[in-house]
Amino acid sequence: MTVSIQLEVNGKPVQATVEPRRLLVHFLREDLGLTGANIGCETSLCGACTVLVDGDAVKSCTMLAAQADGASVTTIEGLARNGDLHPLQEGFWEKHGLQCGYCTPGMILSANYLLAQNPSPSDEEIREGLKGNICRCTGYHNIVEAVKYAAERMS
Amino acid sequence: MYPAQFDYRRAGSVDEALGLLQEHEDAKLMAGGHSLIPMMKLRLAQPPVVIDIGRLDELKGIAEAGGSVRVGSLTTHADIAASDVLAAHCPVLAEAAGHIGDAQVRNRGTIGGNIAHADPGSDIPPVLVLLGASVHLQSPSGTRSVAAGDFFQDLLMTDVGEDEILTHVDVPALGAGTGSAYLKFEHPASGYAVVGAAASVTVQNGRCTAAGLVVGGVGAVPTAVDVSSLVGTDLSDDAIAAAASGLDAEDPIGDIFASGDYRVHVGKVYGKRALAAARDRA
Ligand SMILES: Cc1cc2nc3c(=O)[nH]c(=O)nc-3n(C[C@H](O)[C@H](O)[C@H](O)COP(=O)(O)OP(=O)(O)OC[C@H]3O[C@@H](n4cnc5c(N)ncnc54)[C@H](O)[C@@H]3O)c2cc1C
Ligand code: FES
Ligand code: FES
């Protein structure tokens, strides 16, 4: 069986036919070539695959592509505008919020969701908001700094 | 890692979903998919047909009426945690939902899926039992409701019949002078509760007139603790500790992370803290 889906990805309409078991993360990476959403744990724990679905941060390894029919999906590839980095991307650069970078797309999309809910979060609220995203490199300190940097630029 | 093949059906109404359930043997309903998809990826579940009910707006939302709050089964943990209605009438439910997993899990997971799955580490079941909530179910032959205390039957087993959909829960509003709290000892990796304690106390003129404590993660289903000894007291720390130490699970569950005895011990400690927090909010 296949399912036809129509959705918007990074502002562009997409139409596709997928197997029901196609996970959103595989659809984005393999069918659309958007490899920004990484696959880390595959068990819903690490957050590397986080994307926005209708504005909500979601782990795309725990959602079927079929469930995203009709939705608007944003991946890390959709954040920069006309070549200008999003303030969060700039923040991770300026504040050294990444080392290997594997967790970074997911971190940035979770942080994006957090700032949409709470434009000026405390350190504690940033850590709580990013609880579903694991980083094995940075120790998180500079990630918190990066999010604060972006919060200031975006306010 | 991906699930075994299955057929996907999306229901446009509760009636259509009930029809699809009748039509397809061994079909599984899918709400947020945050218990079902992980199980399917691990091949612990291999339903031939998945019926997606995630878009049934008729099952979403939170509304107060006649002294209780109705929460639709498809309401997400995020919406429950942020609800002003629940903050005013049943804050302990919002508090527990806010402790579930992480932001991404709360954006997809629903209260109906949470209690239908009935993981012993879930945060919602002990709260619903504490509050005396009722769970409402619909089947082709009609609707019925069951008390939360009877709904949970065993590990991952509930009173939901094969032909039934959970439509909503009704949660009695907490009265004036009542404080409540949910405290959780969290598994550091999964975020699930190892042990979670839900407590409420009602205070009038400095004396306790009613108290309740229900602990999750100790038994296969939420364990109610008899804390009636608190009624009439001034809720001193000693009285609370004595009441919480009454937690008793005949056959506590244990796993590689926490043995049964350890869970009972932590349950007493968290029960005591939850009662004290409820007292301080009353
Ligand atoms: C990483 C991670 C961490 C988590 N941490 C926690 C935690 O800390 N605390 C906690 O409580 N939970 C936690 N959860 C579980 C989460 O709350 C789930 O969302 C929830 O248990 C299931 O809800 P769902 O809507 O996703 O249900 P689904 O996965 O869609 O369904 C689960 C089961 O319920 C059935 N079902 C769903 N809806 C209905 C309905 N309306 N009527 C009848 N049957 C129905 C399905 O058929 C299925 O068997 C976590 C999950 C993940 C992935
Ligand atoms: S790959 Fe999705 S949470 Fe780890
Ligand atoms: S930068 Fe390497 S995992 Fe976060």
Coordinates of N, CA and C in Angstrom, one line a residue, chain B residues 6 9 11 20 73 107 118 150 163 168 174 179 187 191 241 247 251 256 276:
Chain B
F6 N 2.6 -2.1 7.0 CA 1.2 -2.1 7.5 C 0.3 -1.2 6.5
R9 N -4.9 3.8 7.4 CA -6.2 4.4 7.2 C -6.3 5.6 8.0
A11 N -9.0 8.1 9.7 CA -10.4 8.3 10.0 C -10.7 9.8 10.0
L20 N -13.9 1.3 10.9 CA -12.6 0.7 10.5 C -12.1 -0.3 11.5
S73 N -9.6 13.1 24.4 CA -8.6 12.1 24.4 C -7.4 12.5 23.5
N107 N 4.5 17.7 22.5 CA 3.8 18.2 21.3 C 3.1 17.2 20.6
A118 N -0.9 2.8 29.0 CA -0.8 2.4 30.4 C 0.6 1.9 30.8
D150 N -10.6 1.9 38.2 CA -10.9 0.6 37.6 C -10.4 0.4 36.2
D163 N -13.3 -3.0 20.4 CA -14.1 -2.2 19.4 C -14.3 -0.8 20.0
H168 N -12.9 10.8 25.9 CA -12.4 11.9 26.8 C -12.3 11.4 28.3
L174 N -11.0 20.6 41.7 CA -10.6 20.6 43.1 C -11.3 21.8 43.8
G179 N -5.0 21.8 48.1 CA -3.7 21.9 47.4 C -3.4 20.5 46.8
H187 N 13.5 8.8 35.3 CA 14.6 8.0 34.7 C 15.5 9.0 33.9
G191 N 13.3 9.8 30.6 CA 12.4 10.8 31.1 C 11.1 10.3 31.7
A241 N 4.8 12.1 57.1 CA 5.8 11.0 56.9 C 5.1 9.7 57.3
L247 N 2.6 3.3 52.2 CA 2.6 2.8 50.8 C 3.1 1.3 50.9
D251 N 3.3 -6.8 45.2 CA 4.2 -7.4 44.2 C 4.8 -6.2 43.4
I256 N 15.9 -3.4 35.6 CA 17.4 -3.3 35.7 C 17.8 -2.0 36.3
A276 N 3.5 17.1 51.4 CA 4.0 18.3 52.0 C 3.8 19.5 51.0

